[in-house]
Short mmCIF file of C-alpha atoms in Angstrom, two decimals:
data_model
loop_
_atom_site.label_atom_id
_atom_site.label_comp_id
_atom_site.label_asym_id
_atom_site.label_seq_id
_atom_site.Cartn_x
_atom_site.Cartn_y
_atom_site.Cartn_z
CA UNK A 1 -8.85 19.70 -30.67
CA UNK A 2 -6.99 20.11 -27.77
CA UNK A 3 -8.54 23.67 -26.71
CA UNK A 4 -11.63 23.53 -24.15
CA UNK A 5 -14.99 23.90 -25.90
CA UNK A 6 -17.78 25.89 -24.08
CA UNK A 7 -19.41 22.37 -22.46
CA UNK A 8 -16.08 21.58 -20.61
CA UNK A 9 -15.31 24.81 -19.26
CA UNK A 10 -18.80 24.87 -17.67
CA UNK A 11 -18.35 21.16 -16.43
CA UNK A 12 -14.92 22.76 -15.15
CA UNK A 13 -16.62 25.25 -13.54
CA UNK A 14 -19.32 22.55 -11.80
CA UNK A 15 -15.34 20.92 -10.91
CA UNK A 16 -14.30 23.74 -8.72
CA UNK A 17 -17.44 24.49 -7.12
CA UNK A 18 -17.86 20.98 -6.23
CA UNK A 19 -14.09 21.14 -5.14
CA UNK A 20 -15.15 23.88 -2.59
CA UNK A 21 -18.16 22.31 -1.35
CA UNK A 22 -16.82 18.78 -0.45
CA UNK A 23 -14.15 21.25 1.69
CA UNK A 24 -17.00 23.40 3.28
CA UNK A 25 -19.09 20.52 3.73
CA UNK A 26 -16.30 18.34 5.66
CA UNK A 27 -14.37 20.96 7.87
CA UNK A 28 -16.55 24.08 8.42
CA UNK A 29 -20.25 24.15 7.89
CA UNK A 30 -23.40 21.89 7.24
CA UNK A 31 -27.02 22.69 5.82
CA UNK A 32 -29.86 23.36 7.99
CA UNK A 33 -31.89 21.22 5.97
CA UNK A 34 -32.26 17.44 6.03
CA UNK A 35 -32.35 17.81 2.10
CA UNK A 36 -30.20 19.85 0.00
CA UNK A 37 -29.10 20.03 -3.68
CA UNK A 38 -25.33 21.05 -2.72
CA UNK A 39 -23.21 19.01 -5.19
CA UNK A 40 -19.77 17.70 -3.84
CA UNK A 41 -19.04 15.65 -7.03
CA UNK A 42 -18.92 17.20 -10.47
CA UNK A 43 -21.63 15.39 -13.28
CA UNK A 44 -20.44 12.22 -14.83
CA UNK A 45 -19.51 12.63 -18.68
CA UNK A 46 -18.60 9.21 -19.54
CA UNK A 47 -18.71 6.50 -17.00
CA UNK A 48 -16.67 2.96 -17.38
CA UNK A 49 -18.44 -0.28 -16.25
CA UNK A 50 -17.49 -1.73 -13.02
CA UNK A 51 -17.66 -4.91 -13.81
CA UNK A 52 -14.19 -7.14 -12.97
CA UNK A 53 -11.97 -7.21 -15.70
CA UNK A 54 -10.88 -10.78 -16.76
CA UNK A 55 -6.99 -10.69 -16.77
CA UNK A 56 -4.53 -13.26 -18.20
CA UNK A 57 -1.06 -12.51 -16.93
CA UNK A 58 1.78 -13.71 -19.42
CA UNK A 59 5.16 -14.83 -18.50
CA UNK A 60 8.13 -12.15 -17.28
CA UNK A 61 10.16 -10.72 -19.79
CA UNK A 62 13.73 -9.40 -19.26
CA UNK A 63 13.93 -6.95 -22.04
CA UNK A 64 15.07 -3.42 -22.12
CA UNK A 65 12.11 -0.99 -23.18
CA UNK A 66 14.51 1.42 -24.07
CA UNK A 67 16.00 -0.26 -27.20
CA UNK A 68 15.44 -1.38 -30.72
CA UNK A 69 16.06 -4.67 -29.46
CA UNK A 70 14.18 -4.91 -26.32
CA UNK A 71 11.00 -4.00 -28.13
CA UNK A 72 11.58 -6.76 -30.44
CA UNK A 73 12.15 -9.31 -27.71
CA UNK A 74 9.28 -8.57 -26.08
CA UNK A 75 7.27 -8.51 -29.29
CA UNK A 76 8.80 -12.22 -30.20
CA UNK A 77 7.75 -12.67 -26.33
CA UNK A 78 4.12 -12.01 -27.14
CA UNK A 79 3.66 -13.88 -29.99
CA UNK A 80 5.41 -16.99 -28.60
CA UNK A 81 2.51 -17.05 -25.95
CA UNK A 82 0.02 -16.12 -27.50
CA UNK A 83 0.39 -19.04 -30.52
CA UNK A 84 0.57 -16.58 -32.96
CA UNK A 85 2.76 -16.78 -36.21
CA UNK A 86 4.15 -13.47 -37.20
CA UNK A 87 2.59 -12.55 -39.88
CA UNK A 88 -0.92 -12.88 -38.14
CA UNK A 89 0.68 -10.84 -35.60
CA UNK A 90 1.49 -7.93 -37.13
CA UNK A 91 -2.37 -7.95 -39.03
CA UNK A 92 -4.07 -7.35 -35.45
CA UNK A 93 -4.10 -4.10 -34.02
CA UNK A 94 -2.14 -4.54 -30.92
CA UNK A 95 -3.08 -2.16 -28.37
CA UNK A 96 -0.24 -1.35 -25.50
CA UNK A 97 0.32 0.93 -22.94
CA UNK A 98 3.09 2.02 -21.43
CA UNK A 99 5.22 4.63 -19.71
CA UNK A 100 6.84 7.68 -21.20
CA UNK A 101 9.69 6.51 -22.91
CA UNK A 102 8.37 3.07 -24.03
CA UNK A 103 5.13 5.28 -26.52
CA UNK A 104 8.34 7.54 -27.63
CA UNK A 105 10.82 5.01 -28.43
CA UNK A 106 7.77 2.63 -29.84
CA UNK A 107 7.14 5.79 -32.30
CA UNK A 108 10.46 6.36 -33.08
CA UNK A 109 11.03 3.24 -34.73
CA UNK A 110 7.91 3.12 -36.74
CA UNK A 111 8.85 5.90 -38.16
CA UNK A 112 12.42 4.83 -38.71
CA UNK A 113 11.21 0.95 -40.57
CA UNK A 114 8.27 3.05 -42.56
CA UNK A 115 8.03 2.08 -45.80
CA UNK A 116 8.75 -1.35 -45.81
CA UNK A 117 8.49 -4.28 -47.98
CA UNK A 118 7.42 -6.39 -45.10
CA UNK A 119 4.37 -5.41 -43.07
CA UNK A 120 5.93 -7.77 -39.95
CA UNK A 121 9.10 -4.90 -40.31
CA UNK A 122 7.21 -1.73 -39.96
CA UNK A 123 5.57 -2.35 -36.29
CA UNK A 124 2.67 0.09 -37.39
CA UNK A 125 -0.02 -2.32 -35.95
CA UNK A 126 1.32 -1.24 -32.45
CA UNK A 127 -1.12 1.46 -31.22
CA UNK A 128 0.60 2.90 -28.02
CA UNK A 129 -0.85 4.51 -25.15
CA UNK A 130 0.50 6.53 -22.03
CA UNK A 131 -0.57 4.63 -18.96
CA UNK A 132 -2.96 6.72 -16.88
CA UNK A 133 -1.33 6.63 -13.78
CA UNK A 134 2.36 7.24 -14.83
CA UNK A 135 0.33 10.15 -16.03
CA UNK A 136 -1.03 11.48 -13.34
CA UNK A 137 2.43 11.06 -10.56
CA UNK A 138 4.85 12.61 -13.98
CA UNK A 139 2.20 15.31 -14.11
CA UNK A 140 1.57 16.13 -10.94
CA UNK A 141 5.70 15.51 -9.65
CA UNK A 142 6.38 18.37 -12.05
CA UNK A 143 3.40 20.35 -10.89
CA UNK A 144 4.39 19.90 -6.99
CA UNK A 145 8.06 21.30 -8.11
CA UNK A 146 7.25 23.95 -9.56
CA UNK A 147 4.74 24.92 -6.72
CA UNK A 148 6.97 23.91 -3.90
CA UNK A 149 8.90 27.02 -3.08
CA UNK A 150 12.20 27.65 -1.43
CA UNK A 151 12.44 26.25 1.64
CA UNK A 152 15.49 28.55 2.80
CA UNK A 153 13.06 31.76 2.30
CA UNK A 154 11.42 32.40 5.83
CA UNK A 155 8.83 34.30 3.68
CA UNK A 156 8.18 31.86 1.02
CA UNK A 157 4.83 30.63 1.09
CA UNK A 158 5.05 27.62 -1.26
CA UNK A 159 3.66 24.25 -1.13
CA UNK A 160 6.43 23.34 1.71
CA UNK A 161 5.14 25.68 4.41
CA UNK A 162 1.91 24.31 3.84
CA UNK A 163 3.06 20.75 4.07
CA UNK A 164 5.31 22.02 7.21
CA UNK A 165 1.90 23.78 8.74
CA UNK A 166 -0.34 20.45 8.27
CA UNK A 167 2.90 18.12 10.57
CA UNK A 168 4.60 16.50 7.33
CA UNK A 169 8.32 16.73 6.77
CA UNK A 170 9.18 19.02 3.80
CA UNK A 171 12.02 16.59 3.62
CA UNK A 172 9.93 13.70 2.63
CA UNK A 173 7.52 15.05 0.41
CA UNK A 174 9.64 14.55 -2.49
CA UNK A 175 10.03 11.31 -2.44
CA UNK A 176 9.85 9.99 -6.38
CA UNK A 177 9.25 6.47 -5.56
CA UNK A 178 5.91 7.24 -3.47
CA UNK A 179 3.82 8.93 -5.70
CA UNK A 180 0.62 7.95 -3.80
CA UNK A 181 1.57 9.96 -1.20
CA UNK A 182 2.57 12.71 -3.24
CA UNK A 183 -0.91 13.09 -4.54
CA UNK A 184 -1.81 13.12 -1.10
CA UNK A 185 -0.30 15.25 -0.03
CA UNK A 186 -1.34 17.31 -3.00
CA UNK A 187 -4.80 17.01 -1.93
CA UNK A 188 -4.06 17.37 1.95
CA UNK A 189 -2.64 20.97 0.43
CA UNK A 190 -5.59 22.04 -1.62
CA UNK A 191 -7.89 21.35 1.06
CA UNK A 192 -6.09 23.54 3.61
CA UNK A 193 -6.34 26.57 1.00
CA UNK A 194 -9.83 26.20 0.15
CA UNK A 195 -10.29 25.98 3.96
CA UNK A 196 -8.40 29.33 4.53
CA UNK A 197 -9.85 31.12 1.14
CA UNK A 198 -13.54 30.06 2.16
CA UNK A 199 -13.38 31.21 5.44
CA UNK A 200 -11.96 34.69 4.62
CA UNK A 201 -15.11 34.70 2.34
CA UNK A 202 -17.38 34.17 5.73
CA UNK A 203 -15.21 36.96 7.41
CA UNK A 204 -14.17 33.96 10.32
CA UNK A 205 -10.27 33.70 8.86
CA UNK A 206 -9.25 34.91 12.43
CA UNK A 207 -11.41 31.97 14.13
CA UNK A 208 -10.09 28.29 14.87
CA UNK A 209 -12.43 25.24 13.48
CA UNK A 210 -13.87 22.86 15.84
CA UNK A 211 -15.88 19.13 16.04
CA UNK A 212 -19.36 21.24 15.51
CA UNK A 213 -19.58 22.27 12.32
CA UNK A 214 -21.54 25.73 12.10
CA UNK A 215 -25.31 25.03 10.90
CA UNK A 216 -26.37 27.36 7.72
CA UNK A 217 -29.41 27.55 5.40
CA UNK A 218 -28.25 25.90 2.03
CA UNK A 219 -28.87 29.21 -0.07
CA UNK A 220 -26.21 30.09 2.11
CA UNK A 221 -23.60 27.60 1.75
CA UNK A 222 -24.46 28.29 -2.28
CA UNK A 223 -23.43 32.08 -2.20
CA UNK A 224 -20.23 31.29 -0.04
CA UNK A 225 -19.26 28.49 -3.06
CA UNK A 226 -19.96 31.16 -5.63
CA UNK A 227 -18.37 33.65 -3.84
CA UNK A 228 -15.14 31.68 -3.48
CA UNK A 229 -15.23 30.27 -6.71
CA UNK A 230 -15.21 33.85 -8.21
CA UNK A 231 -12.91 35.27 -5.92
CA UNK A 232 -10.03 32.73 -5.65
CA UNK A 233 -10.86 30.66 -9.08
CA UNK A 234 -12.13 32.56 -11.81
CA UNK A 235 -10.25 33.92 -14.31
CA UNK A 236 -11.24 37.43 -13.76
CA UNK A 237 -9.31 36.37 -10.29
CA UNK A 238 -6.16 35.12 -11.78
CA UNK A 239 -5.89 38.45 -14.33
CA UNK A 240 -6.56 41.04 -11.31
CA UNK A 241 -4.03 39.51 -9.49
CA UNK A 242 -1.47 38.97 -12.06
CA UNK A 243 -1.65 43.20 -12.16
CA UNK A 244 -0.88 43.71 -7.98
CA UNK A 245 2.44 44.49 -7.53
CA UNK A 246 3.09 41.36 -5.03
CA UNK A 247 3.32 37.91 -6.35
CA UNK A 248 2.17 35.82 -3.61
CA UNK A 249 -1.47 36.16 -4.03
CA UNK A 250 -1.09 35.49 -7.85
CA UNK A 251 0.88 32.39 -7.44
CA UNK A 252 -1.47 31.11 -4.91
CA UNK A 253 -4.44 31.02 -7.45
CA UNK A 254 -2.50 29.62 -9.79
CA UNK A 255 -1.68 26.86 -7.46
CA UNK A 256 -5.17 26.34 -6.78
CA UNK A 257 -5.98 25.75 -10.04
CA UNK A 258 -2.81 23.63 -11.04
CA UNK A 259 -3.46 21.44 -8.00
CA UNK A 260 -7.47 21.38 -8.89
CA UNK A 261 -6.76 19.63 -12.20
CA UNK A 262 -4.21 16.82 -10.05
CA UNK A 263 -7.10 16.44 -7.93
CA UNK A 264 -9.75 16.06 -10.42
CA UNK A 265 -7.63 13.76 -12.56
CA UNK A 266 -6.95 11.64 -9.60
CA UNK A 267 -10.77 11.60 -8.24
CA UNK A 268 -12.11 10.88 -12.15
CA UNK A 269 -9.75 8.08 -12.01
CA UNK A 270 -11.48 6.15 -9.15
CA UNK A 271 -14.51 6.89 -9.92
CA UNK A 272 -14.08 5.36 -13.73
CA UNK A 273 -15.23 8.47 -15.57
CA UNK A 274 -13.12 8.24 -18.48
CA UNK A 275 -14.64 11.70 -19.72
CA UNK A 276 -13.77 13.62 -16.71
CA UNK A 277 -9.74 11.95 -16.84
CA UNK A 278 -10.15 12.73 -20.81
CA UNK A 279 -10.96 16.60 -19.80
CA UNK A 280 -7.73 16.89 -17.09
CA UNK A 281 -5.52 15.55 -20.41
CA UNK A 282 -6.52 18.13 -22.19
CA UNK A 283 -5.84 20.60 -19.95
CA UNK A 284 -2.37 19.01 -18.43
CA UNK A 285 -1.17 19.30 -22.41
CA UNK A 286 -1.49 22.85 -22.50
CA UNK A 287 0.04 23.37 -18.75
CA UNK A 288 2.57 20.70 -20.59
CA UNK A 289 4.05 23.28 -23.05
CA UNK A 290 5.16 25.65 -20.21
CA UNK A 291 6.79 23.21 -17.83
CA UNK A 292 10.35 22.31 -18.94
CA UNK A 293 9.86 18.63 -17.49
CA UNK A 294 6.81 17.89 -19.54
CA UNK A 295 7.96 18.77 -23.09
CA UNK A 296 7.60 14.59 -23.83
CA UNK A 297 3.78 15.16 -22.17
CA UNK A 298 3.37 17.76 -24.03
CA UNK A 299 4.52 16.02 -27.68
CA UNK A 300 2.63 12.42 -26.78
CA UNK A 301 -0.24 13.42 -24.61
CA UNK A 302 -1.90 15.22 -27.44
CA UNK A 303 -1.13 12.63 -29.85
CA UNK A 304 -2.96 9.82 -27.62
CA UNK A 305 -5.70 12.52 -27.56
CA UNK A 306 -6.08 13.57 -30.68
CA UNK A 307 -6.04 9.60 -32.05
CA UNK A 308 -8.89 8.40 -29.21
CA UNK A 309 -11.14 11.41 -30.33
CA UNK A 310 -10.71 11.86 -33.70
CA UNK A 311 -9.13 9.78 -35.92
CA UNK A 312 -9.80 5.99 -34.91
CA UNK A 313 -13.63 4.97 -35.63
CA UNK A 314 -16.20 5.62 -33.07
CA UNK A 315 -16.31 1.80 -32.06
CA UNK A 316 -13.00 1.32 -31.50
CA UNK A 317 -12.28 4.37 -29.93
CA UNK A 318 -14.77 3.70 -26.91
CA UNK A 319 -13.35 0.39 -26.55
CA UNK A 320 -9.91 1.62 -26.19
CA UNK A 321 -10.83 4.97 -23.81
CA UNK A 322 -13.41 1.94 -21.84
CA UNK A 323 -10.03 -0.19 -21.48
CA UNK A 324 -8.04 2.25 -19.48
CA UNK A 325 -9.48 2.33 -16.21
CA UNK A 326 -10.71 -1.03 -14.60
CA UNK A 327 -12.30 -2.09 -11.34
CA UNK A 328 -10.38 -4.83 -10.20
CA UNK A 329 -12.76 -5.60 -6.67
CA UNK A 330 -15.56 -4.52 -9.47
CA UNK A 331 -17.20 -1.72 -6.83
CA UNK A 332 -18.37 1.45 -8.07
CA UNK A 333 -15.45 4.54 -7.70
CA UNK A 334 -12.79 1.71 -7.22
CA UNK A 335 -11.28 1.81 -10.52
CA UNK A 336 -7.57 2.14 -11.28
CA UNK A 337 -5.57 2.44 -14.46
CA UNK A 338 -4.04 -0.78 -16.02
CA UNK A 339 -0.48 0.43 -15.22
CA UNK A 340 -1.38 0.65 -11.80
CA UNK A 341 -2.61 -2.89 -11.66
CA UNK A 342 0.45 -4.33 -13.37
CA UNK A 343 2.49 -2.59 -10.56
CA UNK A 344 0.76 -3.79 -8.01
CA UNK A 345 1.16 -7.00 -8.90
CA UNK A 346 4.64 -6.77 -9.83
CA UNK A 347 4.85 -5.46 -6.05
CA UNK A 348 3.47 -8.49 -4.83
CA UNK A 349 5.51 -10.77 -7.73
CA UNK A 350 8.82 -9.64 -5.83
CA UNK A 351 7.54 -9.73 -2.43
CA UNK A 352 6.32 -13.34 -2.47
CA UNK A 353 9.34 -14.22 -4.28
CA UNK A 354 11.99 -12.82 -2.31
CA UNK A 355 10.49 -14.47 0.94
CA UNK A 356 10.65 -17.96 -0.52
CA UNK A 357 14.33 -17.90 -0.15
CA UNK A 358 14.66 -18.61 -4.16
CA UNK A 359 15.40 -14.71 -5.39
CA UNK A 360 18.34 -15.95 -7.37
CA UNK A 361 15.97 -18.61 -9.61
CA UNK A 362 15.23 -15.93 -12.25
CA UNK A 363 13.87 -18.75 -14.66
CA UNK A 364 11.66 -19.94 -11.99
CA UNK A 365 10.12 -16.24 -11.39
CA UNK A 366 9.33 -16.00 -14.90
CA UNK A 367 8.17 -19.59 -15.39
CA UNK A 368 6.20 -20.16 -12.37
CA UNK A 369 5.60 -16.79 -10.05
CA UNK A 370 4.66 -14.53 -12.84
CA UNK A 371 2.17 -16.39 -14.47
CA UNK A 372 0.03 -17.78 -11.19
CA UNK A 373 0.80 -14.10 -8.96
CA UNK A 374 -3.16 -13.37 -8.90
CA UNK A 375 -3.47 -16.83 -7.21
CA UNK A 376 -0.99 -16.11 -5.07
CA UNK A 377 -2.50 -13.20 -3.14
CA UNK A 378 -4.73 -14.60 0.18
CA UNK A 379 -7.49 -12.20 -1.65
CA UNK A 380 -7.30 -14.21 -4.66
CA UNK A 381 -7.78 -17.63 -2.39
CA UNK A 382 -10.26 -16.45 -0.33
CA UNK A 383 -12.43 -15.23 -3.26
CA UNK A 384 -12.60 -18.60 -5.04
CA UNK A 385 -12.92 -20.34 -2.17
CA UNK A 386 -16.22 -18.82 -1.59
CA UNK A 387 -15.55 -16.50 1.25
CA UNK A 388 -16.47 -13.07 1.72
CA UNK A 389 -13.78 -10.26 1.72
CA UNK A 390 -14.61 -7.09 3.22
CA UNK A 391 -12.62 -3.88 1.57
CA UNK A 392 -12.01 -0.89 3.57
CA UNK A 393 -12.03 2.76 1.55
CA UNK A 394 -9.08 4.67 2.44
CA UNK A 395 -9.94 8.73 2.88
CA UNK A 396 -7.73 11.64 2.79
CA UNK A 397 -8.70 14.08 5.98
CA UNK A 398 -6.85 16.30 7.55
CA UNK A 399 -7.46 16.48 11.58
CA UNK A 400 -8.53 18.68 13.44
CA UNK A 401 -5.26 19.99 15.10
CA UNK A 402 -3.17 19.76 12.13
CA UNK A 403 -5.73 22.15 10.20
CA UNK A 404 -5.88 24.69 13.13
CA UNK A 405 -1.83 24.89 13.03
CA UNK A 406 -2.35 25.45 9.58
CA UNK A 407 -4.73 28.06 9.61
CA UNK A 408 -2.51 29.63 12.18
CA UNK A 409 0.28 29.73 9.72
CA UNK A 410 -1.98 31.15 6.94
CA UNK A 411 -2.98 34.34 9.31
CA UNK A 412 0.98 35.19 10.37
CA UNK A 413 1.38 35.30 6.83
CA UNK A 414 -1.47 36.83 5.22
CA UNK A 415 -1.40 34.54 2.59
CA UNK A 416 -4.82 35.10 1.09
CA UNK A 417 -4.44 38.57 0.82
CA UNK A 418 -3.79 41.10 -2.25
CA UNK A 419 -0.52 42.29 -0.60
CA UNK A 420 2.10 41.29 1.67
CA UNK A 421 2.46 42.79 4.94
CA UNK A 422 4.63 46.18 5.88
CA UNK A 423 7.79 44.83 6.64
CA UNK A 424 7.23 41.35 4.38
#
């Protein structure tokens, strides 16, 4: 269940490649011809509608999720607004997601109140489900750490000396309340090894990019992709260099592909293919078991993923997998999970409401401000007044300079090769 069938290693496979070209594409080379069939994004499994979600925000509730009793406030919250009694309420399916430690404690106490005389007691209509971009920042925190390195070593070649190559403070990169730059970051990392790996595949690892990009026949470009792909990702790769007697160049493939599946999980996210996002769970619960952080990933996320793919009904399962990405601006590859939303807005919910000067009404916020946020925003206004936004995409490129200092570190330290250096 859990285990990659044939299909998704080959669409994992298409992942990669298309990993390397968007890199070779954007900072060394471009095809000779006007047309080419050089993929950059991997083929779409299961795409989500982009059509605006229609969102009803419900009052603020000051509850503890990490409690018997919170959970039942909130619970009593929900069906006090929604006009339900309670015994209607616990006969609906009530689909919630959540972080964490909300699914566990939720599943802890059904099991606790099961059997029960009362159906309203047992709380088995709540279906929880990890939120998709808690996720991805828990995942890929833990993945960063345990790829970062020790920044004391002078010949550590972790994720730091990248990070410290590229201009960004080791110091910061940490952060755990800025997980979009984290992922960032993440990327900004990948995309500086692929750089370094590809060109050592063109023999040019000794030669500094610049603003022309070098001009090759697209069978050409293919073979370099190929030729990278089965020298730096396969797993023929990763077993040859788990046998050389120096550890860098094994750790550095394994990085690749660690940070591949962050990348690919955050990428399928935008772009609302809930098959591709389904694929990186998969493979995040087996990386799961090894990493001592992610032994709660690696007990719910193959629950959730078990229960969307094989034991609810077909129906409902596609409405549930189709409800965890939306597109709030409703453009194509500008979808976000629903706890990512709800942040946002809660973002904006204390912003507006600490600058009114009334941060100490607490009824108010949850009367007045939490229910009417959405109308809040100036996007919000200027939308229903008939006006036309314009969005801006925001893209994650490293310059020029920054990726020349980088490959300047990769070459004093040899870090794509088999060995280290005499004297390392």
């Amino acid at each position: 269940m859990l285990i990659s069938s044939p299909e998704d290693e080959k669409h994992w496979v298409l992942v990669l490649k298309s990993q390397i070209a968007k890199v070779l594409l954007t900072y060394i080379a471009k095809p000779a011809e006007k047309r080419t069939t050089i993929a950059i994004t991997p083929p779409t499994i299961e795409q989500i509608s982009h059509k605006p979600p229609d969102i009803t925000m419900i009052k603020l509730m000051i509850a503890s999720d990490n409690s018997a009793q919170g959970i039942g406030e909130v619970c009593t919250g929900i069906i006090q607004q929604s006009n339900l009694d309670e015994t209607e309420f616990s006969s609906r399916l009530q689909v919630m997601d959540g972080d964490l430690a909300t699914c566990a404690n939720i599943q802890s106490l059904q099991s606790q109140r099961v059997p029960s005389e009362y159906s309203a007691d047992t709380i088995t209509n709540l279906l929880t489900l990890l939120g998709g971009s808690h996720t991805l920042w828990n995942i890929g925190l833990a993945i960063f750490e345990l790829h970062y390195g020790n920044t004391s070593d002078s010949r550590d070649c972790g994720a730091w000396r990248w990070l410290d190559s590229l201009g960004i403070p080791s110091t910061k990169t940490l952060d755990k309340k800025d997980f979009t730059k984290m992922i960032q970051n993440m990327e900004k990392i990948h995309e500086a090894t692929i750089v370094y790996c590809i060109m050592c595949v063109m023999g040019i690892q000794n030669s500094s990019l610049t603003d022309q990009l070098l001009s090759l026949p697209g069978k050409t470009i293919e073979s370099i992709i190929d030729k990278t792909y089965h020298q730096y990702f396969s797993a023929r790769a990763k077993s040859k260099a788990a046998k050389s007697a120096s550890p860098k160049h094994s750790n550095l493939l394994l990085r690749l592909g660690d940070f591949a599946s962050i990348i690919e999980g955050n990428r399928a996210m935008k772009s609302g293919d809930i098959g591709r996002l389904m694929n990186m769970w998969k493979r995040w619960s087996v990386i799961a078991i090894g990493v001592t952080k992610l032994r709660q990933y690696a007990i719910q996320l193959p629950r959730m993923i078990i229960l969307l793919n094989h034991v609810l009904p077909a129906g409902l399962s596609k409405i549930i997998r189709h409800s965890l990405l939306i597109a709030p601006s409703g453009r194509q590859r500008h979808f976000v999970a629903k706890d990512y939303f709800l942040e946002h807005q809660n973002c904006w919910l204390k912003y507006i409401f600490n600058q009114t000067g009334r941060g100490t009404e607490i009824d108010r916020l949850k009367d007045l401000y939490s229910t009417n946020v959405q109308t809040m925003l100036i996007q919000k206004l200027a939308t229903d007044s008939g006006a036309v936004h314009i969005f801006y995409s925001h893209h994650n490129k490293i310059d020029l300079k920054s990726m020349n200092n980088c490959l300047r570190m990769t070459r004093a330290n040899n870090v794509c090769g088999p060995s280290d250096k005499a004297g390392d």
